[in-house]
Amino acid sequence: MGKSFDIGLERLTGIGVPGDGQPQEGGVKPPLQDGDGAVSASLEEKTRTLKGAGCGTHTSEGATFYLETFGCQMNDHDSEKVAGVLLARGYRQVDGPEAAKVILYNTCSIREKAAQKVFSRLGELRPVEATELRWIEESKLGLGKSANLEIGVPRAEDAEQRSGGVRTRRLQSAGKIIGVLGCVAQQEGEGIFERAPWVSLVCGSASYRKLPQLIAELEAGNRRVTGLDTDTDETFETEITRRDNPFRAYLTIIEGCDKACSYCVVPFTRGPERSRASASILEEVRQLAEAGYSEVQLLGQTVNSYADPSARKMRFSELLAAVAEVRGIRRVRFTTSHPRDFGKDIVEAIDAHPTICDQVHLPVQSGSTAVLRAMARTYTREEYLEKIALLKAARRPISISTDVIVGFPGETEKDFEETLSLLDEVQYDNVFAFKYSPRPNTPSLKMADAIPEEEKGRRLAILMDRQREIQRVRNEKLVGEMFEVLVDGKSRRENPSGVRASQWSGHTSSNRVVNFTSPEQELLGDYVQVKVTKAMPHSLVGEMVGRG
Ligand code: 5AD
Ligand code: SF4
């Protein structure tokens, strides 16, 4: 049998185990432990680019774009929609910024490190000419900032005056449209133009409805356009969504967040809650099923706070059930749930519909009621545990994952121990843990008793060790069990045993990653039965025993 490896598909695709693809609260997909403070083997800080494909009909035939996405599943899906908007205008998507006329970064600002990433990317795109002109201004003219630089990228005619036209051509050839989308765009606003004058588009996610118009303005020659309003009751729906994942289709059902957790930027960057009409959601699910998707994941920062704006007034649990009943749909996931809005009706819907996956991501953030209060989480430890009890009372085992923040201001050693004891009590299947990161505009920014970075790191390491051991023991118990696996990856590794069997990977309904061998030639997209032969903290290893 092939050598087993405990990385699962998540290392390849940026998805976690089992909390794959969560736009967890705050909209962040579970990250790698990379110093930014995450416990689990998945990638937040990894970035993703949608592969170039397709072509539309509109105004910009022949133009190309490059789109790179940071952060959560919501951002990934927003990027799929942005790509759809551009493709519909006749753009072609390319794999690198060099070949692109339009370069877009869809950004994340949930923690400081994530936000910094975009500025380092933008730094890479700084036009050579801008640097050179600044040098000319400051060293030769002795004037400090030039008028040009104050208003942004040097004008071509100025460059021409100084260097006889050569520089003009270089400036024009460097004349790509560079745009910043998403949470950093919303947070920094026009300040981005000051930090990176070569940027021409700044648009937060709450204004994506305006994107086609903003792009049209850029095409018409406008040098700078912004979409920064958050006072909208509209959601971002598009005619075409360029879906990147061939096996799992994402659908945003609610955007923004009306909670006000004291550490979180999301209410500022994504605006207030806006739900999409149930009929429109169901219609899209039907279309997805017809297009061959059997798995859908409903997305929202607080997905279970869904409030149908139409006369139908479907509750979230009713919507789940209706999606689960769409012909052709075999798996329905939803993320992220907020504990306060998590009721028995959701568990009843899971019980009643085998197509609703046995996986719930329920971020707790802390096991201490005192810290939860300071975080403005709106529940106590005990109330959270009542929700866990509902899940544990379900007819089939439901895999539960969570998010934890360590080192919140004022978190005592005793508070931290309460978080550890919560992990022991709940026995999560996965935990995404983060060091507290102070964020602009948030109430916790001004809170006293900040915890030193080193101490945050120490707590995070302890928590990770504790949870890894919990997962190891829990997964061990699965050896010998049979799971239905949707195959979504084929390993590039050759099987070293000499047996002609490929390495495949996929996800169970509980969203565990299973790596397995099979001599079959083609399994991608198939549902197969796999018997678990070995368990690791973040993935399972098995052998295929039949088709699903
Ligand atoms: N610092 C650290 N972690 C944070 N999260 C949200 N805001 C912060 C912050 N300021 C975490 C929460 C949330 C997840 C997506 O990111 O755990 O659920
Ligand atoms: Fe989640 Fe709270 Fe942030 Fe809303 S404010 S996205 S509920 S962490």
Coordinates of C-alpha atoms and ligand atoms in Angstrom, one line a residue:
M1 CA 0.0 0.0 0.0
G2 CA 1.2 3.5 -0.6
K3 CA 2.8 5.5 2.1
S4 CA 0.3 7.4 4.2
F5 CA 0.6 11.0 4.9
D6 CA -1.4 13.1 7.4
I7 CA -1.9 16.2 5.4
G8 CA -5.1 15.3 3.7
L9 CA -6.3 17.3 0.8
E10 CA -6.3 20.5 2.9
R11 CA -2.6 21.1 2.3
L12 CA -3.3 21.1 -1.4
T13 CA -6.5 23.0 -1.5
G14 CA -6.5 25.2 1.6
I15 CA -9.2 23.3 3.4
G16 CA -9.3 22.0 6.9
V17 CA -10.2 18.8 8.6
P18 CA -13.1 18.5 9.0
G19 CA -13.9 22.2 8.9
D20 CA -13.1 22.4 5.3
G21 CA -13.8 25.7 3.7
Q22 CA -15.4 27.3 6.6
P23 CA -15.9 31.0 6.2
Q24 CA -15.8 30.8 9.9
E25 CA -17.0 33.6 11.9
G26 CA -15.0 36.5 10.9
G27 CA -14.9 34.9 7.5
V28 CA -11.7 33.1 7.8
K29 CA -10.8 29.8 6.6
P30 CA -8.9 27.7 9.1
P31 CA -5.2 28.5 8.7
L32 CA -2.0 26.7 9.0
Q33 CA -0.1 27.1 12.1
D34 CA 2.3 29.6 10.6
G35 CA 2.9 32.0 13.4
D36 CA -0.4 33.7 12.8
G37 CA -1.7 31.5 15.5
A38 CA -3.7 28.6 14.1
V39 CA -3.9 25.1 15.3
S40 CA -5.1 23.2 12.3
A41 CA -3.7 21.8 9.2
S42 CA -5.3 24.0 6.6
L43 CA -4.6 27.2 4.9
E44 CA -6.0 30.6 5.5
E45 CA -2.9 32.6 4.6
K46 CA -2.3 30.5 1.6
T47 CA -3.7 32.3 -1.4
R48 CA -5.7 31.0 -4.2
T49 CA -6.0 32.0 -7.8
L50 CA -8.8 31.0 -10.0
K51 CA -7.6 29.3 -13.1
G52 CA -8.1 31.1 -16.3
A53 CA -11.0 29.9 -18.4
G54 CA -14.1 30.9 -20.3
C55 CA -15.0 34.0 -22.2
G56 CA -17.9 36.3 -22.4
T57 CA -19.3 38.7 -24.9
H58 CA -19.1 42.2 -23.8
T59 CA -17.0 45.3 -24.1
S60 CA -13.5 44.1 -23.3
E61 CA -12.9 41.3 -25.7
G62 CA -9.2 40.3 -25.5
A63 CA -8.5 41.9 -22.1
T64 CA -7.1 39.8 -19.4
F65 CA -7.4 39.6 -15.7
Y66 CA -5.6 38.0 -12.8
L67 CA -7.4 37.5 -9.5
E68 CA -5.8 36.4 -6.3
T69 CA -7.8 35.6 -3.2
F70 CA -6.8 35.7 0.5
G71 CA -8.8 34.6 3.5
C72 CA -12.0 32.8 3.9
Q73 CA -14.4 30.7 1.8
M74 CA -16.7 33.8 1.5
N75 CA -13.8 35.6 -0.2
D76 CA -13.2 32.6 -2.4
H77 CA -16.8 32.6 -3.4
D78 CA -16.9 36.3 -3.9
S79 CA -13.9 35.9 -6.2
E80 CA -15.8 33.3 -8.2
K81 CA -18.6 35.9 -8.7
V82 CA -16.1 38.7 -9.5
A83 CA -14.6 36.4 -12.1
G84 CA -18.0 35.8 -13.5
V85 CA -18.7 39.5 -13.9
L86 CA -15.4 40.0 -15.7
L87 CA -15.8 36.9 -18.0
A88 CA -19.2 38.2 -18.9
R89 CA -17.6 41.5 -20.1
G90 CA -15.3 39.6 -22.4
Y91 CA -12.2 39.3 -20.2
R92 CA -10.1 36.2 -20.2
Q93 CA -8.6 35.0 -16.9
V94 CA -4.8 34.4 -16.7
D95 CA -2.7 32.6 -14.2
G96 CA -0.2 35.3 -13.4
P97 CA -0.1 39.1 -13.0
E98 CA 2.5 39.6 -15.7
A99 CA 0.1 38.6 -18.5
A100 CA -2.9 40.5 -17.0
K101 CA -4.3 43.9 -18.0
V102 CA -6.3 43.9 -14.8
I103 CA -4.8 42.6 -11.5
L104 CA -7.2 42.1 -8.6
Y105 CA -6.5 41.1 -5.0
N106 CA -9.4 40.0 -2.9
T107 CA -8.2 40.6 0.6
C108 CA -8.6 39.6 4.2
S109 CA -8.2 41.7 7.3
I110 CA -9.3 39.5 10.1
R111 CA -5.9 39.5 11.7
E112 CA -3.0 41.8 11.1
K113 CA -0.8 39.4 9.3
A114 CA -3.5 38.7 6.8
A115 CA -4.0 42.4 6.1
Q116 CA -0.3 42.9 5.7
K117 CA -0.1 40.4 2.9
V118 CA -1.8 42.6 0.4
F119 CA 0.5 45.4 0.9
S120 CA 3.5 43.2 0.3
R121 CA 1.8 42.0 -2.9
L122 CA 1.1 45.6 -3.9
G123 CA 4.8 46.5 -3.2
E124 CA 5.8 43.9 -5.8
L125 CA 3.7 45.8 -8.3
R126 CA 5.2 49.2 -7.7
P127 CA 6.0 50.6 -11.1
V128 CA 9.7 51.1 -11.5
E129 CA 9.0 54.5 -12.8
A130 CA 7.4 55.7 -9.6
T131 CA 10.5 54.8 -7.6
E132 CA 12.8 56.4 -10.1
L133 CA 10.8 59.6 -10.2
R134 CA 10.6 59.9 -6.5
W135 CA 14.4 59.6 -6.5
I136 CA 14.7 62.3 -9.1
E137 CA 12.3 64.6 -7.2
E138 CA 14.0 64.1 -3.8
S139 CA 17.6 63.9 -4.7
K140 CA 17.9 66.3 -7.7
L141 CA 15.2 68.9 -7.1
G142 CA 15.5 68.7 -3.4
L143 CA 11.7 69.3 -3.1
G144 CA 10.6 66.2 -1.2
K145 CA 7.3 65.0 -2.5
S146 CA 6.5 66.1 -6.0
A147 CA 3.1 67.3 -7.0
N148 CA 2.8 64.2 -9.2
L149 CA 3.5 61.8 -6.4
E150 CA 1.1 63.5 -4.1
I151 CA -1.7 62.8 -6.5
G152 CA -0.5 59.3 -7.3
V153 CA 1.3 57.6 -10.1
P154 CA 3.5 60.1 -12.0
R155 CA 1.7 61.4 -15.1
A156 CA 3.1 60.2 -18.4
E157 CA 3.7 63.7 -19.7
D158 CA 5.9 64.6 -16.7
A159 CA 7.9 61.5 -17.2
E160 CA 8.3 62.4 -20.9
Q161 CA 9.6 65.9 -20.1
R162 CA 12.2 64.4 -17.8
S163 CA 13.4 61.6 -20.0
G164 CA 12.6 62.3 -23.5
G165 CA 9.8 59.8 -24.0
V166 CA 11.6 56.6 -23.0
R167 CA 10.0 56.6 -19.6
T168 CA 6.6 57.3 -21.0
R169 CA 6.7 54.1 -22.9
R170 CA 7.8 52.2 -19.8
L171 CA 5.0 53.8 -17.8
Q172 CA 2.4 52.9 -20.4
S173 CA 3.6 49.4 -20.6
A174 CA 3.4 49.2 -16.8
G175 CA -0.1 50.7 -17.1
K176 CA -2.2 47.8 -15.7
I177 CA -5.3 48.3 -13.8
I178 CA -4.7 47.2 -10.2
G179 CA -7.6 46.7 -7.8
V180 CA -7.9 45.9 -4.2
L181 CA -11.2 44.2 -3.2
G182 CA -12.5 42.8 0.0
C183 CA -12.0 43.5 3.7
V184 CA -8.7 45.5 3.5
A185 CA -10.3 47.6 0.8
Q186 CA -13.2 48.4 3.0
Q187 CA -11.1 48.9 6.1
E188 CA -8.3 51.1 4.5
G189 CA -10.5 52.8 1.9
E190 CA -8.9 55.5 -0.1
G191 CA -5.9 55.3 2.2
I192 CA -4.8 52.5 -0.2
F193 CA -4.3 55.0 -2.9
E194 CA -1.9 56.9 -0.7
R195 CA 0.1 53.8 0.3
A196 CA 0.1 52.4 -3.2
P197 CA -0.6 55.1 -5.7
W198 CA -0.5 52.6 -8.6
V199 CA -3.9 51.1 -7.4
S200 CA -6.9 52.2 -9.4
L201 CA -9.8 50.3 -7.9
V202 CA -10.7 49.9 -4.2
C203 CA -14.0 48.1 -3.5
G204 CA -15.3 46.5 -0.3
S205 CA -17.5 43.4 -0.5
A206 CA -20.6 45.3 0.6
S207 CA -20.3 47.3 -2.7
Y208 CA -19.7 44.4 -5.1
R209 CA -23.1 45.1 -6.7
K210 CA -21.4 48.1 -8.1
L211 CA -18.4 46.2 -9.5
P212 CA -19.6 46.0 -13.1
Q213 CA -20.2 49.7 -13.1
L214 CA -16.8 50.4 -11.5
I215 CA -15.1 48.2 -14.1
A216 CA -16.9 50.0 -16.9
E217 CA -15.6 53.3 -15.5
L218 CA -12.1 52.1 -15.5
E219 CA -12.5 50.8 -19.0
A220 CA -13.8 54.3 -20.0
G221 CA -10.5 55.8 -18.8
N222 CA -11.3 56.8 -15.2
R223 CA -8.1 56.4 -13.2
R224 CA -9.5 55.8 -9.8
V225 CA -12.8 54.3 -8.7
T226 CA -14.0 53.3 -5.3
G227 CA -16.9 51.3 -3.9
L228 CA -16.9 51.7 -0.2
D229 CA -20.5 52.0 1.0
T230 CA -21.8 49.5 3.5
D231 CA -25.3 50.9 3.9
T232 CA -26.9 48.5 1.5
D233 CA -29.6 45.9 1.9
E234 CA -28.5 44.1 -1.3
T235 CA -26.6 41.0 -1.8
F236 CA -24.1 40.3 -4.5
E237 CA -25.8 38.1 -7.1
T238 CA -24.4 37.6 -10.5
E239 CA -25.7 36.1 -13.8
I240 CA -22.5 34.1 -14.1
T241 CA -20.4 32.7 -11.3
R242 CA -17.1 31.2 -12.5
R243 CA -17.0 28.2 -10.1
D244 CA -13.6 27.0 -9.2
N245 CA -14.3 23.8 -7.3
P246 CA -15.7 21.1 -9.5
F247 CA -17.1 19.0 -6.7
R248 CA -18.5 21.5 -4.2
A249 CA -20.5 24.5 -5.1
Y250 CA -20.5 27.4 -2.6
L251 CA -23.5 29.7 -2.3
T252 CA -23.7 32.7 -0.1
I253 CA -27.1 32.9 1.6
I254 CA -26.4 35.7 4.0
E255 CA -23.8 38.5 3.8
G256 CA -22.4 40.8 6.5
C257 CA -22.8 40.4 10.3
D258 CA -25.0 42.1 12.9
K259 CA -23.2 40.7 15.8
A260 CA -20.7 42.9 17.4
C261 CA -17.9 40.7 18.9
S262 CA -15.5 43.1 20.5
Y263 CA -12.4 41.8 18.6
C264 CA -13.9 41.5 15.1
V265 CA -13.6 43.7 12.0
V266 CA -16.2 41.9 10.0
P267 CA -19.2 44.1 10.9
F268 CA -17.1 47.0 9.7
T269 CA -15.7 45.4 6.6
R270 CA -18.7 43.4 5.4
G271 CA -21.4 45.6 6.6
P272 CA -24.8 44.7 8.1
E273 CA -26.6 41.3 7.6
R274 CA -28.4 40.9 4.3
S275 CA -30.1 37.6 3.5
R276 CA -30.9 36.4 0.0
A277 CA -34.5 35.4 -0.9
S278 CA -35.1 31.7 -0.4
A279 CA -36.6 31.2 -3.9
S280 CA -33.5 32.6 -5.5
I281 CA -31.3 30.3 -3.4
L282 CA -33.3 27.3 -4.3
E283 CA -33.3 28.2 -7.9
E284 CA -29.5 28.4 -7.9
V285 CA -29.3 25.0 -6.1
R286 CA -31.5 23.5 -8.8
Q287 CA -29.3 24.9 -11.5
L288 CA -26.2 23.6 -9.7
A289 CA -27.7 20.1 -9.5
E290 CA -28.5 20.3 -13.2
A291 CA -24.9 21.3 -13.9
G292 CA -23.7 18.2 -12.1
Y293 CA -22.9 19.4 -8.6
S294 CA -24.0 17.0 -5.9
E295 CA -22.6 18.9 -3.0
V296 CA -23.4 22.4 -2.0
Q297 CA -22.2 24.5 0.9
L298 CA -24.3 27.4 2.1
L299 CA -22.2 30.3 3.3
G300 CA -22.5 33.1 5.7
Q301 CA -20.5 34.8 8.4
T302 CA -23.4 33.7 10.7
V303 CA -25.2 31.4 8.3
N304 CA -27.8 30.3 10.8
S305 CA -28.9 33.9 11.4
Y306 CA -30.5 33.7 7.9
A307 CA -33.7 35.7 7.7
D308 CA -35.6 35.2 4.4
P309 CA -36.4 38.6 3.1
S310 CA -39.3 37.3 0.9
A311 CA -42.9 36.7 1.9
R312 CA -42.1 33.0 2.3
K313 CA -40.1 33.8 5.5
M314 CA -38.3 30.5 5.5
R315 CA -36.4 29.7 8.7
F316 CA -32.8 28.6 8.2
S317 CA -33.7 25.0 9.2
E318 CA -36.5 25.0 6.6
L319 CA -34.2 26.3 3.9
L320 CA -31.7 23.6 4.8
A321 CA -34.4 21.0 4.4
A322 CA -35.6 22.5 1.1
V323 CA -32.0 22.5 -0.3
A324 CA -31.5 18.9 0.9
E325 CA -34.6 17.9 -1.1
V326 CA -33.4 19.3 -4.4
R327 CA -33.1 16.4 -6.8
G328 CA -29.5 15.5 -7.5
I329 CA -28.1 17.0 -4.3
R330 CA -26.4 14.4 -2.1
R331 CA -24.6 16.6 0.4
V332 CA -25.5 19.9 2.0
R333 CA -23.1 21.8 4.2
F334 CA -23.4 25.1 5.9
T335 CA -21.0 27.4 7.7
T336 CA -20.4 29.3 9.9
S337 CA -23.0 28.9 12.7
H338 CA -23.3 31.3 15.6
P339 CA -24.1 29.6 18.9
R340 CA -26.7 32.1 19.8
D341 CA -28.9 31.4 16.8
F342 CA -28.3 27.6 16.9
G343 CA -31.5 25.8 17.8
K344 CA -32.9 22.4 18.0
D345 CA -34.7 22.8 14.7
I346 CA -31.3 22.7 12.9
V347 CA -30.5 19.4 14.5
E348 CA -33.9 18.1 13.7
A349 CA -33.4 19.0 10.0
I350 CA -30.1 17.1 10.1
D351 CA -31.8 14.1 11.6
A352 CA -34.6 14.2 9.0
H353 CA -32.4 14.6 6.0
P354 CA -29.4 12.3 5.5
T355 CA -28.2 14.6 2.7
I356 CA -27.5 17.3 5.3
C357 CA -23.9 16.5 6.3
D358 CA -23.1 15.4 9.8
Q359 CA -20.8 18.4 10.4
V360 CA -21.3 21.6 12.3
H361 CA -18.8 24.3 12.9
L362 CA -19.8 26.2 16.0
P363 CA -17.1 28.7 17.1
V364 CA -16.9 29.1 20.9
Q365 CA -13.9 31.5 21.0
S366 CA -13.3 30.9 24.7
G367 CA -14.3 28.5 27.5
S368 CA -14.4 31.2 30.1
T369 CA -17.7 33.1 30.6
A370 CA -15.8 36.1 31.8
V371 CA -13.8 36.3 28.5
L372 CA -16.9 35.5 26.5
R373 CA -18.6 38.5 28.2
A374 CA -15.6 40.8 27.3
M375 CA -15.8 39.4 23.8
A376 CA -19.5 40.3 23.6
R377 CA -20.3 36.8 22.4
T378 CA -23.8 36.9 23.9
Y379 CA -23.6 33.5 25.5
T380 CA -22.0 31.9 28.6
R381 CA -20.0 28.7 28.7
E382 CA -23.0 26.8 30.0
E383 CA -25.3 28.1 27.3
Y384 CA -22.8 27.1 24.6
L385 CA -22.6 23.6 26.2
E386 CA -26.4 23.4 25.9
K387 CA -26.0 23.8 22.1
I388 CA -23.3 21.1 22.1
A389 CA -25.7 18.8 24.0
L390 CA -28.3 19.3 21.3
L391 CA -25.8 18.2 18.7
K392 CA -24.7 15.2 20.7
A393 CA -28.3 14.1 21.1
A394 CA -28.7 13.9 17.3
R395 CA -29.5 10.5 15.8
R396 CA -26.2 10.2 14.0
P397 CA -22.8 11.3 15.2
I398 CA -22.2 14.9 14.2
S399 CA -18.7 16.1 13.8
I400 CA -18.2 19.3 15.7
S401 CA -15.5 21.9 15.1
T402 CA -14.8 25.3 16.6
D403 CA -12.7 28.5 16.6
V404 CA -10.8 29.6 19.7
I405 CA -8.9 32.9 20.3
V406 CA -6.1 32.7 22.9
G407 CA -4.7 35.7 24.7
F408 CA -7.7 38.0 24.5
P409 CA -7.0 41.1 26.7
G410 CA -7.4 40.2 30.3
E411 CA -7.5 36.4 29.7
T412 CA -6.0 35.0 32.9
E413 CA -4.3 31.6 33.3
K414 CA -7.5 30.4 34.9
D415 CA -9.6 31.6 31.9
F416 CA -7.3 29.8 29.6
E417 CA -7.5 26.6 31.6
E418 CA -11.3 26.8 31.2
T419 CA -10.8 26.8 27.5
L420 CA -8.7 23.7 27.7
S421 CA -11.3 22.0 29.9
L422 CA -13.9 22.9 27.4
L423 CA -11.9 21.1 24.7
D424 CA -11.8 18.1 26.9
E425 CA -15.5 18.3 27.6
V426 CA -16.7 18.8 24.1
Q427 CA -14.2 16.5 22.3
Y428 CA -14.1 18.5 19.1
D429 CA -13.2 16.9 15.8
N430 CA -11.3 20.0 14.9
V431 CA -10.2 23.3 16.4
F432 CA -9.0 26.4 14.6
A433 CA -7.1 28.5 17.2
F434 CA -5.8 32.0 16.8
K435 CA -3.7 34.3 18.8
Y436 CA -5.7 37.4 19.5
S437 CA -4.8 40.2 17.0
P438 CA -5.8 43.8 17.9
R439 CA -7.8 45.2 14.9
P440 CA -8.7 48.8 13.9
N441 CA -12.0 50.2 15.0
T442 CA -12.8 47.2 17.3
P443 CA -13.8 47.8 20.9
S444 CA -11.2 45.4 22.2
L445 CA -8.4 47.5 20.8
K446 CA -8.7 49.8 23.8
M447 CA -9.0 47.1 26.4
A448 CA -6.5 46.9 29.2
D449 CA -4.3 44.0 30.1
A450 CA -3.0 43.1 26.7
I451 CA -1.3 39.7 26.8
P452 CA 2.3 39.6 25.6
E453 CA 2.9 37.9 22.2
E454 CA 5.1 35.4 23.8
E455 CA 2.5 34.3 26.3
K456 CA -0.1 34.1 23.5
G457 CA 2.3 31.8 21.7
R458 CA 2.7 29.7 24.7
R459 CA -1.0 29.3 25.3
L460 CA -1.6 28.5 21.6
A461 CA 1.1 25.8 21.7
I462 CA -0.5 24.2 24.8
L463 CA -3.9 24.3 23.3
M464 CA -2.7 22.8 20.0
D465 CA -1.0 19.9 21.8
R466 CA -4.1 19.2 23.8
Q467 CA -6.4 19.2 20.8
R468 CA -4.0 17.2 18.6
E469 CA -4.1 14.4 21.3
I470 CA -8.0 14.6 21.4
Q471 CA -8.2 14.2 17.7
R472 CA -5.6 11.4 17.6
V473 CA -7.7 9.4 20.1
R474 CA -11.0 10.2 18.4
N475 CA -9.7 9.3 15.0
E476 CA -8.1 6.1 16.2
K477 CA -11.6 4.9 17.1
L478 CA -12.6 5.2 13.5
V479 CA -10.2 2.5 12.3
G480 CA -12.2 -0.4 10.8
E481 CA -15.2 1.9 10.1
M482 CA -16.7 2.4 6.6
F483 CA -17.3 5.8 5.2
E484 CA -18.9 7.2 2.0
V485 CA -16.2 9.5 0.5
L486 CA -16.7 12.0 -2.3
V487 CA -13.4 11.7 -4.2
D488 CA -12.0 15.1 -4.9
G489 CA -8.2 14.6 -5.2
K490 CA -5.7 12.4 -6.9
S491 CA -2.3 12.3 -5.4
R492 CA 0.6 13.2 -7.7
R493 CA 2.8 10.8 -5.8
E494 CA 3.6 7.5 -7.4
N495 CA 2.9 4.5 -5.3
P496 CA 6.2 3.3 -4.0
S497 CA 5.1 -0.3 -3.4
G498 CA 5.2 -1.2 -7.0
V499 CA 1.5 -2.1 -6.9
R500 CA -0.3 -0.2 -9.7
A501 CA -2.7 1.7 -7.4
S502 CA -3.3 5.4 -7.3
Q503 CA -3.6 7.5 -4.2
W504 CA -6.9 9.3 -4.0
S505 CA -8.4 11.6 -1.4
G506 CA -11.8 12.8 -0.6
H507 CA -14.1 13.9 2.1
T508 CA -16.6 12.1 4.3
S509 CA -20.0 13.6 5.2
S510 CA -18.4 14.7 8.4
N511 CA -15.8 16.4 6.3
R512 CA -12.9 14.3 7.4
V513 CA -10.2 13.9 4.8
V514 CA -9.6 10.3 3.7
N515 CA -6.6 9.3 1.7
F516 CA -7.0 5.9 0.1
T517 CA -5.6 3.7 -2.6
S518 CA -7.5 2.2 -5.5
P519 CA -6.4 0.6 -8.8
E520 CA -9.4 2.4 -10.5
Q521 CA -8.3 4.7 -13.3
E522 CA -10.9 7.5 -12.7
L523 CA -12.7 8.3 -9.5
L524 CA -12.7 12.0 -9.3
G525 CA -16.2 13.2 -8.4
D526 CA -17.4 9.7 -7.5
Y527 CA -18.9 8.6 -4.2
V528 CA -17.1 5.5 -3.0
Q529 CA -17.0 3.4 0.2
V530 CA -13.7 3.4 2.0
K531 CA -12.7 1.3 5.0
V532 CA -10.4 3.1 7.4
T533 CA -7.1 1.3 8.0
K534 CA -5.2 4.0 9.8
A535 CA -5.9 7.2 11.6
M536 CA -3.9 10.4 12.2
P537 CA -4.9 13.6 14.0
H538 CA -5.8 15.4 10.7
S539 CA -6.8 12.7 8.3
L540 CA -7.7 9.1 7.8
V541 CA -6.1 6.4 5.6
G542 CA -8.2 3.7 4.0
E543 CA -8.9 1.3 1.3
M544 CA -11.7 1.5 -1.2
V545 CA -14.2 -1.3 -0.9
G546 CA -16.9 -0.3 -3.3
R547 CA -18.8 2.4 -5.0
G548 CA -21.2 4.6 -3.1
Ligands
5AD1 N1 -7.8 38.1 16.5 C1 -7.7 36.8 16.4 N2 -8.6 35.9 15.9 C2 -9.7 36.5 15.4 N3 -10.8 36.0 14.8 C3 -11.6 37.0 14.5 N4 -11.1 38.2 14.8 C4 -9.9 37.9 15.4 C5 -8.9 38.7 16.0 N5 -9.1 40.0 16.1 C6 -11.0 34.6 14.7 C7 -12.2 34.1 15.4 C8 -13.2 33.8 14.2 C9 -12.2 33.4 13.2 C10 -12.6 33.4 11.8 O1 -11.1 34.3 13.3 O2 -11.9 32.9 16.0 O3 -14.1 32.9 14.5
SF4_2 FE1 -18.4 36.3 13.8 FE2 -18.6 38.0 15.8 FE3 -17.1 38.6 13.8 FE4 -19.8 38.5 13.4 S1 -18.7 39.9 14.8 S2 -18.3 37.7 12.0 S3 -20.3 36.8 14.8 S4 -16.8 36.9 15.2

